[in-house]
Coordinates of C-alpha atoms in Angstrom, one line a residue:
X220 CA -14.2 -30.2 -5.9
X221 CA -13.1 -30.3 -9.5
X222 CA -16.5 -29.7 -10.9
X223 CA -19.8 -27.9 -10.0
X224 CA -22.2 -29.6 -7.8
X225 CA -24.7 -30.2 -10.6
X226 CA -22.1 -32.3 -12.4
X227 CA -21.2 -34.4 -9.4
X228 CA -23.0 -36.9 -7.1
X229 CA -22.7 -34.5 -4.1
X230 CA -26.2 -33.7 -2.6
X231 CA -27.1 -30.1 -3.1
X232 CA -28.6 -29.9 0.4
X233 CA -25.0 -30.4 1.8
X234 CA -23.4 -27.7 -0.4
X235 CA -23.0 -24.0 0.7
X236 CA -23.1 -21.9 -2.5
X237 CA -21.6 -18.3 -2.2
X238 CA -21.4 -15.5 -4.7
X239 CA -18.1 -13.6 -4.0
X240 CA -17.4 -10.1 -5.2
X241 CA -15.1 -7.4 -3.9
X242 CA -14.2 -3.7 -4.5
X243 CA -17.5 -2.6 -6.1
X244 CA -16.7 1.1 -5.4
X245 CA -20.3 2.2 -5.7
X246 CA -20.5 5.9 -6.5
X247 CA -17.2 6.1 -8.3
X248 CA -17.4 8.9 -10.9
X249 CA -21.1 9.3 -10.2
X250 CA -21.1 12.9 -11.4
X251 CA -19.4 12.0 -14.7
X252 CA -22.1 12.1 -17.4
X253 CA -20.4 9.2 -19.2
X254 CA -19.1 6.9 -16.5
X255 CA -21.4 7.7 -13.6
X256 CA -23.5 4.5 -13.8
X257 CA -20.6 2.0 -14.4
X258 CA -20.2 0.9 -10.7
X259 CA -23.9 0.4 -10.2
X260 CA -24.3 -1.6 -13.4
X261 CA -21.6 -4.0 -12.5
X262 CA -22.9 -4.5 -8.9
X263 CA -26.4 -5.1 -10.2
X264 CA -25.1 -7.8 -12.5
X265 CA -23.4 -9.5 -9.5
X266 CA -26.7 -9.5 -7.6
X267 CA -28.4 -10.9 -10.7
X268 CA -25.9 -13.7 -10.9
X269 CA -26.6 -14.5 -7.3
X270 CA -30.3 -15.0 -8.1
X271 CA -29.6 -16.9 -11.3
X272 CA -27.3 -19.4 -9.5
X273 CA -29.6 -19.7 -6.5
X274 CA -26.8 -19.0 -4.1
X275 CA -27.2 -19.4 -0.3
X276 CA -25.4 -16.1 0.5
X277 CA -23.4 -13.2 -1.0
X278 CA -19.9 -12.4 0.4
X279 CA -18.5 -8.9 -0.1
X280 CA -14.8 -8.3 0.4
X281 CA -14.8 -4.6 1.3
X282 CA -15.0 -1.2 -0.6
X283 CA -18.6 -1.6 -1.4
X284 CA -18.6 2.2 -1.7
X285 CA -16.0 4.4 -3.2
X286 CA -15.9 6.8 -0.2
X287 CA -16.7 6.5 3.5
X288 CA -19.5 9.0 3.3
X289 CA -21.2 8.4 0.0
X290 CA -23.7 10.8 -1.5
X291 CA -27.4 10.3 -0.9
X292 CA -27.7 9.3 -4.5
X293 CA -25.1 6.5 -4.1
X294 CA -26.6 5.2 -0.8
X295 CA -30.1 5.3 -2.2
X296 CA -29.2 3.4 -5.3
X297 CA -27.4 0.8 -3.3
X298 CA -30.4 0.3 -0.9
X299 CA -32.7 -0.1 -3.9
X300 CA -30.5 -2.8 -5.5
X301 CA -30.2 -4.7 -2.2
X302 CA -33.9 -4.6 -1.7
X303 CA -34.7 -5.7 -5.2
X304 CA -32.3 -8.7 -5.3
X305 CA -31.9 -9.9 -1.7
X306 CA -35.4 -9.7 -0.2
X307 CA -38.1 -12.3 -0.9
X308 CA -39.8 -15.5 0.3
X309 CA -37.0 -17.9 -0.6
X310 CA -36.3 -20.3 2.2
X311 CA -32.9 -19.9 3.9
X312 CA -31.2 -23.2 4.5
X313 CA -28.2 -21.9 6.4
X314 CA -28.1 -22.5 10.1
X315 CA -26.3 -19.9 12.2
X316 CA -24.4 -21.6 15.1
X317 CA -22.1 -19.0 16.6
X318 CA -22.9 -16.3 19.2
X319 CA -24.4 -13.3 17.4
X320 CA -23.6 -11.1 20.3
X321 CA -19.9 -11.7 19.5
X322 CA -20.1 -11.6 15.7
X323 CA -22.6 -8.7 15.4
X324 CA -21.8 -6.9 18.6
X325 CA -22.2 -3.5 17.0
X326 CA -25.4 -4.1 14.9
X327 CA -28.9 -3.0 15.8
X328 CA -30.5 -6.4 16.4
X329 CA -27.3 -8.3 17.2
X330 CA -28.4 -11.2 15.0
X331 CA -28.0 -12.5 11.5
X332 CA -30.5 -10.6 9.4
X333 CA -32.4 -13.7 8.0
X334 CA -33.3 -14.6 11.6
X335 CA -34.8 -11.2 12.2
X336 CA -38.6 -11.7 12.3
X337 CA -39.0 -8.2 10.9
X338 CA -37.0 -8.9 7.7
X339 CA -37.9 -11.1 4.8
X340 CA -34.5 -12.1 3.5
X341 CA -34.1 -14.3 0.4
X342 CA -30.3 -14.0 0.0
X343 CA -28.3 -12.9 3.0
X344 CA -25.4 -10.6 2.3
X345 CA -22.2 -10.7 4.5
X346 CA -19.7 -7.9 4.3
X347 CA -16.5 -6.5 5.8
X348 CA -15.4 -2.9 5.2
X349 CA -12.5 -1.8 3.1
X350 CA -10.2 1.2 3.3
X351 CA -12.6 3.3 1.1
X352 CA -15.6 2.7 3.3
X353 CA -14.0 2.3 6.7
X354 CA -15.6 3.8 9.9
X355 CA -14.9 7.5 10.4
X356 CA -16.2 10.6 12.0
X357 CA -18.4 10.9 15.1
X358 CA -19.3 7.5 16.4
X359 CA -16.7 5.8 14.2
X360 CA -19.4 4.6 11.8
X361 CA -19.2 3.3 8.3
X362 CA -21.9 3.3 5.6
X363 CA -21.8 -0.5 6.1
X364 CA -23.1 0.2 9.6
X365 CA -26.0 2.1 8.1
X366 CA -26.9 -0.8 5.8
X367 CA -26.5 -3.2 8.7
X368 CA -29.0 -1.1 10.7
X369 CA -31.5 -1.3 7.8
X370 CA -31.2 -5.1 8.0
X371 CA -30.0 -5.4 4.4
X372 CA -26.7 -6.9 5.1
X373 CA -24.6 -8.5 7.9
X374 CA -21.6 -6.5 8.8
X375 CA -18.8 -8.5 10.4
X376 CA -15.0 -8.3 10.9
X377 CA -15.2 -4.8 12.4
X378 CA -12.6 -3.9 15.0
X379 CA -12.4 -0.6 16.8
X380 CA -9.8 -1.8 19.4
X381 CA -6.6 -1.5 17.4
X382 CA -4.5 -2.7 20.4
X383 CA -5.7 -6.2 20.1
X384 CA -7.7 -7.8 17.2
X385 CA -9.6 -10.9 18.0
X386 CA -11.0 -12.7 15.0
X387 CA -14.0 -14.9 15.9
X388 CA -15.7 -16.8 13.1
X389 CA -19.3 -16.9 11.9
X390 CA -20.2 -20.5 12.2
X391 CA -22.7 -21.6 9.5
X392 CA -24.1 -25.0 8.8
X393 CA -25.9 -26.5 5.8
X394 CA -26.4 -30.2 5.9
X395 CA -23.1 -32.0 6.3
X396 CA -21.0 -28.9 5.6
X397 CA -19.7 -26.7 8.4
X398 CA -18.4 -23.2 7.4
X399 CA -16.3 -21.1 9.8
X400 CA -16.2 -17.6 8.2
X401 CA -13.5 -15.3 9.5
X402 CA -13.4 -11.6 8.6
X403 CA -10.8 -8.9 9.0
X404 CA -12.0 -5.5 7.8
X405 CA -9.3 -3.1 6.6
X406 CA -6.6 -2.1 9.0
X407 CA -3.6 0.0 7.9
X408 CA -1.0 -2.5 6.7
X409 CA 1.9 -1.2 8.9
X410 CA -0.4 -1.2 11.9
X411 CA -1.6 -4.7 11.2
X412 CA 1.9 -6.0 10.8
X413 CA 2.9 -4.5 14.1
X414 CA -0.1 -6.1 15.8
X415 CA 0.9 -9.5 14.2
X416 CA 4.5 -9.3 15.3
X417 CA 3.3 -8.4 18.8
X418 CA 1.0 -11.4 18.9
X419 CA -2.0 -9.1 19.2
X420 CA -4.0 -10.6 16.2
X421 CA -5.7 -13.7 17.6
X422 CA -7.8 -16.1 15.7
X423 CA -10.4 -18.3 17.6
X424 CA -11.0 -21.3 15.3
X425 CA -13.7 -23.9 16.1
X426 CA -12.8 -26.6 18.6
X427 CA -12.8 -29.3 15.9
X428 CA -11.2 -27.1 13.2
X429 CA -10.4 -30.1 11.0
X430 CA -14.1 -30.7 10.5
X431 CA -14.8 -27.1 9.5
X432 CA -14.1 -25.3 6.2
X433 CA -12.2 -22.3 7.4
X434 CA -12.7 -19.3 5.1
X435 CA -11.1 -15.9 5.7
X436 CA -12.0 -12.7 3.9
X437 CA -9.7 -9.7 4.3
X438 CA -9.0 -6.3 2.7
X439 CA -5.3 -5.6 2.6
X440 CA -2.4 -5.1 0.3
X441 CA -1.4 -8.5 -1.1
X442 CA 1.3 -7.4 -3.6
X443 CA 4.7 -6.7 -2.2
X444 CA 4.9 -2.9 -1.9
X445 CA 7.8 -2.9 0.5
X446 CA 8.4 -3.8 4.1
X447 CA 5.3 -3.3 6.3
X448 CA 3.3 -2.2 3.3
X449 CA 1.6 -5.6 2.5
X450 CA 0.5 -8.7 4.3
X451 CA 2.6 -11.8 3.5
X452 CA 0.4 -14.8 2.9
X453 CA 2.8 -17.0 4.8
X454 CA 2.0 -15.0 8.0
X455 CA -1.6 -16.1 8.0
X456 CA -2.7 -19.1 10.0
X457 CA -2.1 -22.5 8.4
X458 CA -5.4 -23.9 9.6
X459 CA -7.2 -21.8 7.0
X460 CA -8.5 -23.6 3.9
X461 CA -9.4 -20.6 1.7
X462 CA -8.9 -16.9 1.6
X463 CA -10.9 -14.2 -0.3
X464 CA -8.5 -11.3 -0.8
X465 CA -10.0 -7.9 -1.3
X466 CA -8.4 -4.5 -2.0
X467 CA -6.2 -5.5 -5.0
X468 CA -8.1 -4.5 -8.2
X469 CA -6.4 -6.7 -10.8
X470 CA -8.5 -9.8 -11.1
X471 CA -6.7 -13.1 -10.2
X472 CA -9.9 -14.9 -9.3
X473 CA -8.7 -18.5 -10.0
X474 CA -7.6 -20.0 -6.7
X475 CA -3.8 -20.2 -6.1
X476 CA -2.4 -22.6 -3.5
X477 CA 0.3 -21.3 -1.3
X478 CA 3.0 -23.9 -1.2
X479 CA 4.1 -23.2 2.3
X480 CA 0.7 -22.8 4.1
X481 CA -1.3 -25.1 1.7
X482 CA -4.4 -22.9 1.8
X483 CA -5.8 -21.4 -1.4
X484 CA -6.2 -17.7 -2.2
X485 CA -8.6 -16.1 -4.6
X486 CA -8.3 -12.4 -5.5
X487 CA -11.6 -11.4 -7.3
X488 CA -10.4 -7.8 -8.1
X489 CA -12.7 -4.8 -8.6
X490 CA -15.9 -4.8 -10.6
X491 CA -15.3 -1.2 -11.9
X492 CA -12.1 0.5 -13.1
X493 CA -11.2 3.3 -10.6
X494 CA -7.9 4.1 -12.2
X495 CA -6.4 3.8 -15.7
X496 CA -3.8 1.3 -14.7
X497 CA -2.7 -1.8 -16.5
X498 CA -4.1 -4.1 -13.8
X499 CA -7.6 -2.5 -14.0
X500 CA -7.7 -3.3 -17.7
X501 CA -8.0 -7.1 -17.0
X502 CA -11.4 -8.6 -17.4
X503 CA -13.7 -8.1 -14.4
X504 CA -15.3 -11.1 -12.7
X505 CA -17.3 -12.3 -9.8
X506 CA -17.3 -15.9 -8.7
X507 CA -19.5 -18.8 -7.3
X508 CA -17.8 -20.6 -4.5
X509 CA -19.2 -24.0 -3.6
X510 CA -18.2 -25.7 -0.4
X511 CA -18.8 -29.3 0.6
X512 CA -17.2 -30.4 3.8
X513 CA -13.4 -29.7 3.2
X514 CA -13.8 -29.5 -0.6
X515 CA -14.5 -26.4 -2.7
X516 CA -15.1 -25.4 -6.3
X517 CA -14.7 -21.9 -7.8
X518 CA -16.6 -20.9 -10.9
X519 CA -15.5 -17.5 -12.3
X520 CA -18.2 -15.4 -14.1
X521 CA -17.0 -12.7 -16.5
X522 CA -19.1 -9.6 -16.1
X523 CA -21.0 -8.5 -19.2
X524 CA -21.8 -5.0 -18.2
X525 CA -18.3 -3.7 -17.7
X526 CA -17.1 -0.8 -19.9
X527 CA -14.4 -1.9 -22.4
X528 CA -10.9 -0.9 -21.3
X529 CA -7.7 -1.2 -23.3
X530 CA -4.3 -0.4 -21.9
X531 CA -1.2 -0.3 -24.1
X532 CA 2.4 0.9 -24.2
X533 CA 4.2 2.8 -27.0
X534 CA 8.0 3.2 -27.0
X535 CA 9.0 6.1 -29.3
X536 CA 12.5 4.8 -29.4
X537 CA 11.3 1.9 -31.5
X538 CA 10.2 4.4 -34.2
X539 CA 13.6 6.0 -34.8
X540 CA 13.3 5.9 -38.6
X541 CA 9.9 7.6 -38.6
X542 CA 11.1 10.2 -36.2
X543 CA 14.2 11.1 -38.1
X544 CA 12.7 14.4 -39.1
X545 CA 13.6 18.1 -38.6
X546 CA 12.1 19.7 -35.6
X547 CA 9.4 21.4 -37.7
X548 CA 8.1 18.0 -38.9
X549 CA 8.8 16.0 -35.8
X550 CA 5.6 16.9 -33.9
X551 CA 3.5 15.9 -36.8
X552 CA 5.3 12.6 -37.1
X553 CA 4.8 11.9 -33.4
X554 CA 1.2 12.7 -33.7
X555 CA 0.7 10.3 -36.5
X556 CA 2.4 7.4 -34.6
X557 CA 0.4 8.1 -31.4
X558 CA -2.9 8.5 -33.2
X559 CA -2.4 5.3 -35.2
X560 CA -1.8 3.4 -32.0
X561 CA -4.9 4.8 -30.3
X562 CA -7.0 3.8 -33.4
X563 CA -5.7 0.3 -33.0
X564 CA -6.7 0.3 -29.3
X565 CA -10.2 1.5 -30.1
X566 CA -10.6 -1.4 -32.6
X567 CA -9.3 -3.8 -30.0
X568 CA -11.8 -2.5 -27.5
X569 CA -14.7 -3.5 -29.7
X570 CA -13.7 -7.1 -29.0
X571 CA -14.8 -6.6 -25.4
X572 CA -18.4 -5.7 -26.4
X573 CA -20.8 -8.4 -25.1
X574 CA -24.1 -7.3 -26.7
X575 CA -25.5 -6.9 -23.2
X576 CA -28.1 -4.1 -23.5
X577 CA -26.8 -2.3 -20.5
X578 CA -23.1 -2.4 -21.3
X579 CA -21.5 1.0 -21.9
X580 CA -20.2 1.3 -25.5
X581 CA -17.6 4.1 -25.3
X582 CA -14.3 2.4 -24.2
X583 CA -11.7 3.5 -21.7
X584 CA -8.3 4.0 -23.5
X585 CA -5.0 4.5 -21.8
X586 CA -1.8 4.7 -23.9
X587 CA 1.5 5.0 -22.0
X588 CA 4.1 6.7 -24.2
X589 CA 7.7 6.0 -23.3
X590 CA 10.4 8.3 -24.5
X591 CA 14.1 9.1 -23.7
X592 CA 14.8 12.1 -25.8
X593 CA 13.4 15.5 -24.7
X594 CA 12.8 16.2 -28.4
X595 CA 10.1 13.6 -28.3
X596 CA 8.0 15.4 -25.6
X597 CA 4.7 16.6 -27.0
X598 CA 1.5 18.1 -25.7
X599 CA -1.3 15.4 -25.7
X600 CA -4.2 17.9 -25.8
X601 CA -4.2 18.1 -29.6
X602 CA -4.3 14.4 -30.1
X603 CA -6.9 13.8 -27.3
X604 CA -9.3 16.3 -28.9
X605 CA -9.5 14.0 -31.9
X606 CA -11.2 11.4 -29.8
X607 CA -13.7 13.5 -27.9
X608 CA -16.8 11.5 -28.8
X609 CA -15.1 8.2 -29.4
X610 CA -13.7 7.3 -25.9
X611 CA -15.0 7.6 -22.4
X612 CA -11.9 9.4 -21.1
X613 CA -10.8 11.9 -23.7
X614 CA -8.9 14.1 -21.2
X615 CA -6.5 11.5 -20.1
X616 CA -5.9 9.0 -22.9
X617 CA -2.2 9.6 -23.0
X618 CA 0.3 9.2 -20.2
X619 CA 3.9 10.4 -20.9
X620 CA 6.6 8.4 -19.2
X621 CA 10.3 9.3 -19.5
X622 CA 12.6 6.3 -19.5
X623 CA 16.1 6.4 -17.9
X624 CA 18.7 6.0 -20.6
X625 CA 22.1 4.6 -19.6
X626 CA 24.1 6.8 -22.0
X627 CA 27.8 7.5 -22.1
X628 CA 27.0 10.9 -20.5
X629 CA 25.4 9.2 -17.6
X630 CA 28.3 6.9 -17.0
X631 CA 30.7 9.8 -17.4
X632 CA 29.0 11.6 -14.5
X633 CA 30.0 9.0 -12.0
X634 CA 31.2 5.6 -13.3
X635 CA 31.3 4.0 -9.9
X636 CA 27.7 5.1 -9.0
X637 CA 26.1 3.9 -12.2
X638 CA 28.1 0.7 -12.6
X639 CA 27.3 -0.2 -9.0
X640 CA 23.7 0.7 -9.3
X641 CA 22.9 -0.8 -12.8
X642 CA 25.4 -3.5 -13.1
X643 CA 25.2 -5.0 -9.6
X644 CA 25.6 -8.6 -10.6
X645 CA 28.6 -7.9 -12.8
X646 CA 30.3 -6.0 -9.9
X647 CA 29.4 -8.9 -7.5
X648 CA 29.1 -6.7 -4.5
X649 CA 26.5 -5.7 -2.0
X650 CA 24.9 -2.4 -3.0
X651 CA 23.2 -0.3 -0.2
X652 CA 20.5 2.1 -1.2
X653 CA 22.1 4.9 0.8
X654 CA 25.3 4.5 -1.3
X655 CA 23.3 4.9 -4.5
X656 CA 21.5 7.9 -3.2
X657 CA 24.8 9.5 -2.0
X658 CA 26.4 8.9 -5.4
X659 CA 23.5 10.2 -7.3
X660 CA 23.3 13.5 -5.4
X661 CA 27.0 14.1 -5.5
X662 CA 27.0 13.8 -9.3
X663 CA 23.9 15.7 -10.4
X664 CA 24.0 19.4 -10.9
X665 CA 21.6 22.3 -11.5
X666 CA 18.0 22.0 -10.3
X667 CA 18.4 18.4 -9.1
X668 CA 21.2 19.2 -6.7
X669 CA 20.3 19.4 -3.0
X670 CA 20.6 23.0 -1.7
X671 CA 19.9 22.4 2.0
X672 CA 19.6 18.8 2.8
X673 CA 22.7 16.8 3.4
X674 CA 23.2 14.0 0.9
X675 CA 24.5 11.7 3.6
X676 CA 21.4 12.3 5.7
X677 CA 19.2 11.8 2.6
X678 CA 20.9 8.4 2.1
X679 CA 20.3 7.6 5.8
X680 CA 16.6 8.5 5.6
X681 CA 16.2 6.2 2.6
X682 CA 17.7 3.4 4.7
X683 CA 15.3 4.1 7.5
X684 CA 12.3 4.1 5.1
X685 CA 13.3 0.7 3.9
X686 CA 13.5 -0.5 7.5
X687 CA 10.0 0.7 8.0
X688 CA 10.3 4.2 9.6
X689 CA 7.4 5.9 7.6
X690 CA 8.1 9.2 9.3
X691 CA 11.8 9.3 8.5
X692 CA 11.5 11.8 5.6
X693 CA 9.3 14.2 7.6
X694 CA 11.6 14.1 10.6
X695 CA 14.7 14.7 8.3
X696 CA 13.2 17.8 6.6
X697 CA 12.0 19.3 9.9
X698 CA 15.4 18.6 11.5
X699 CA 17.4 20.2 8.7
X700 CA 15.0 23.2 8.5
X701 CA 15.7 23.9 12.2
X702 CA 19.5 23.6 11.7
X703 CA 19.5 25.8 8.6
X704 CA 17.4 28.5 10.3
X705 CA 19.7 28.5 13.3
X706 CA 22.8 28.7 11.0
X707 CA 21.3 31.7 9.1
X708 CA 20.4 33.4 12.3
X709 CA 24.0 33.2 13.5
X710 CA 25.4 34.3 10.2
X711 CA 22.7 37.0 9.6
X712 CA 23.6 37.2 5.9
X713 CA 22.4 39.8 3.4
X714 CA 19.4 38.7 1.3
X715 CA 21.6 38.3 -1.8
X716 CA 24.0 36.1 0.1
X717 CA 21.4 33.6 1.5
X718 CA 22.0 31.1 -1.3
X719 CA 25.7 31.2 -0.7
X720 CA 25.3 30.7 3.0
X721 CA 22.9 27.8 2.5
X722 CA 25.4 26.2 0.3
X723 CA 28.0 26.5 3.0
X724 CA 25.6 25.1 5.5
X725 CA 24.8 22.1 3.3
X726 CA 28.5 21.3 2.7
X727 CA 29.2 21.6 6.4
X728 CA 26.3 19.4 7.3
X729 CA 27.3 16.8 4.8
X730 CA 30.9 16.8 6.0
X731 CA 29.8 16.5 9.7
X732 CA 27.4 13.7 9.0
X733 CA 30.0 11.8 7.0
X734 CA 32.4 12.0 9.9
X735 CA 29.6 11.1 12.3
X736 CA 28.8 7.9 10.3
X737 CA 32.4 6.9 10.2
X738 CA 32.8 7.3 14.0
X739 CA 29.6 5.4 14.6
X740 CA 30.8 2.5 12.5
X741 CA 34.1 2.6 14.2
X742 CA 32.5 2.5 17.6
X743 CA 30.0 -0.2 16.6
X744 CA 27.0 1.8 17.7
X745 CA 25.2 1.9 14.3
X746 CA 22.7 -0.7 15.5
X747 CA 21.4 1.6 18.2
X748 CA 20.7 4.5 15.8
X749 CA 16.9 4.7 15.3
X750 CA 16.7 7.6 12.8
X751 CA 18.7 9.9 10.6
X752 CA 18.4 12.6 13.2
X753 CA 19.7 10.3 15.9
X754 CA 22.6 9.2 13.7
X755 CA 23.5 12.8 13.2
X756 CA 23.1 13.5 16.9
X757 CA 25.1 10.5 18.1
X758 CA 27.8 11.2 15.5
X759 CA 28.3 14.8 16.6
X760 CA 28.6 13.6 20.1
X761 CA 31.4 11.3 19.2
X762 CA 33.0 14.1 17.1
X763 CA 32.8 16.4 20.1
X764 CA 34.3 13.8 22.4
X765 CA 37.1 13.1 19.9
X766 CA 38.0 16.7 19.6
X767 CA 37.8 17.2 23.4
X768 CA 40.3 14.3 23.9
X769 CA 42.6 15.8 21.2
X770 CA 42.4 19.2 22.8
X771 CA 43.1 17.8 26.3
X772 CA 46.1 15.9 24.9
X773 CA 47.4 19.1 23.3
X774 CA 47.1 20.9 26.6
X775 CA 48.8 18.2 28.6
X776 CA 51.8 18.2 26.3
X777 CA 52.0 22.0 26.6
X778 CA 51.9 21.9 30.4
X779 CA 55.2 22.4 32.2
X780 CA 56.9 19.1 33.2
X781 CA 57.2 20.4 36.7
X782 CA 53.4 20.8 36.9
X783 CA 51.5 18.0 38.5
X784 CA 48.8 18.4 35.9
X785 CA 45.2 17.9 36.6
X786 CA 42.7 15.1 36.1
X787 CA 40.2 15.4 33.3
X788 CA 36.8 16.5 34.3
X789 CA 33.9 14.2 33.5
X790 CA 33.3 13.9 29.8
X791 CA 30.6 16.2 28.5
X792 CA 27.4 14.4 28.0
X793 CA 25.5 14.3 24.8
X794 CA 22.8 16.5 26.2
X795 CA 25.0 19.6 26.0
X796 CA 26.0 20.2 22.4
X797 CA 26.7 23.6 21.0
X798 CA 29.5 26.1 20.5
X799 CA 31.6 26.6 23.6
X800 CA 29.8 23.9 25.6
X801 CA 32.1 21.0 24.7
X802 CA 34.8 21.1 27.4
X803 CA 38.4 21.7 26.4
X804 CA 37.8 22.9 22.9
X805 CA 40.3 25.5 21.9
X806 CA 39.4 28.8 20.2
X807 CA 40.8 27.7 16.9
X808 CA 39.3 24.2 17.0
X809 CA 36.6 24.0 14.2
X810 CA 33.3 23.1 15.9
X811 CA 31.0 20.6 14.2
X812 CA 27.6 21.7 13.0
X813 CA 25.7 22.7 16.1
X814 CA 22.7 20.8 17.3
X815 CA 20.5 22.3 20.1
X816 CA 18.2 19.3 20.5
X817 CA 18.9 17.3 23.6
X818 CA 19.0 13.5 23.8
X819 CA 16.2 13.7 26.3
X820 CA 13.8 15.1 23.7
X821 CA 14.4 12.4 21.2
X822 CA 11.5 10.5 19.6
X823 CA 10.3 7.2 20.9
X824 CA 12.3 4.0 20.1
X825 CA 12.3 2.8 16.6
X826 CA 9.4 0.7 15.3
X827 CA 11.6 -2.4 15.1
X828 CA 12.7 -2.0 18.8
X829 CA 9.1 -1.4 19.9
X830 CA 7.9 -4.5 18.0
X831 CA 10.7 -6.6 19.5
X832 CA 9.7 -5.5 23.0
X833 CA 6.0 -6.0 22.3
X834 CA 6.6 -9.4 20.9
X835 CA 8.5 -10.4 24.0
X836 CA 5.7 -9.1 26.3
X837 CA 3.0 -11.0 24.4
X838 CA 4.7 -14.4 24.4
X839 CA 2.5 -15.8 27.2
X840 CA 0.5 -18.8 26.2
X841 CA -3.3 -18.4 25.8
X842 CA -5.6 -20.3 28.0
X843 CA -8.2 -21.0 25.4
X844 CA -7.5 -22.5 22.0
X845 CA -6.4 -19.5 19.9
X846 CA -4.2 -19.0 16.9
X847 CA -1.9 -16.0 17.3
X848 CA -1.5 -14.3 13.9
X849 CA 2.1 -14.1 12.9
X850 CA 3.5 -14.7 16.3
X851 CA 6.3 -16.9 15.0
X852 CA 7.1 -14.7 12.0
X853 CA 9.9 -12.1 11.5

């Protein structure tokens, strides 16, 4: 629908009108004497808008509370607001058609609240949970469960079985409009991706899905934060018509159509700023979603009770002329520049005042100051004290951010590394992250130089992190700590020589790992390596075998020609690594860095391998009509 129902010829009795809001974070900063009421004021305004627009229902997209176990104060204030604005004698025109035992299996009455004879609901509230108010503790309960037990809202989309997620819709009718409301409460993104790829997220759409308006509300990362750290829109089922996307706080409430899937996505954002980021400084909204058969209309409503928030950037390098002062005067000059910018931001914040009687007047101000020269570093405290009674966040107005400057000195450190890393297109070659990491740590000196960790292993762990192994860094540090401790125990150095011995250990580890990688690439086994530790382990095995063969060849040539010789014994397996264990190694043959961990004690297969196996196992067709979430992706 291109216009609201009131401006069209569509009968109101056939239109489902929904107030949509997400990420209300009730209780955020409640002990702050200045900002403690902000979250409740914005949520109350959303409820007031629901009454004013005579909506049929309210839809919450998760993170109603800021923490999973909110204070009694926060819970009590929320209950009061819901009672004040959602109870009453207003007739409910929504007809609930799906099985409440499936949709509300964990609720007290296992029914939609407006059909409960003990409740007098005027505006039903439907909610999923987010990552801030997810079930936890004994009984795996969320505060949303508590509100559901009181009958004040309908909690759906909850899933405690994280081996298989079945998404059944709430089927709601009003006149000629049929709404299938799907919900997925928050699941860790990497876990949800694994479930998708294994075919274990299953949608159960209505039998005649083309006749229903299929609406999904979920609470996940939408912005690309790296592999397995967000949910790609293209992975969602194409039968969906509209998606309410919670969790992301920057407001992008105007519906955007995905070209590939054809469904529309609305990201309402948060109603209160929980961080001083640039995205949080965007205007806060809720929305009225009107649905008529397969058509919809979204009317965004700018909230009037939100505290003004201005975010800005200041680049000190753009003020070179003003900062061309002796050191004794430089601090004063920087203070003048920064103070002037903050004053401008405070004036700009006044433009966000709405004359609403409940709107907080003191603004949030965040100035991100960029600098490249260490001489421009300053202590913000002096400046921030100047604005104690003029802003709501006097202690953290300023954020210092050092910019990387590509100076001649940087290029001189390692021309290949920096030209490859920063001028990739000019070089026209494929740059691997592990190469950039290796080049960086081989050029830096002083405090930034690695003392124990191998630079090659550090590059490998970066590669594994990109591939989705979230535990790669932890395993690498634990692995190297074990090796370093064993190395020191063998050397038993004096206290004053520990640093020197650790330096030798790091160099030896780096040399061994480099040779290991080269042998792995030569053997074509790199695809089987599932972690930095396994790469090191496999490589050392090949080094040991290579040295054994060289040693055996040396012995064979030294044996008398009249000797019949002897056949080689079975090659030492990779489970026996250590000094003197490798068969045929001469006394003078330099042993690689020793590893005592056996192959039998290795971690489970990589996530990618496990997903591939799971995806194969779950490829059986379903007997009932179901949509397998992401089964054809990746």
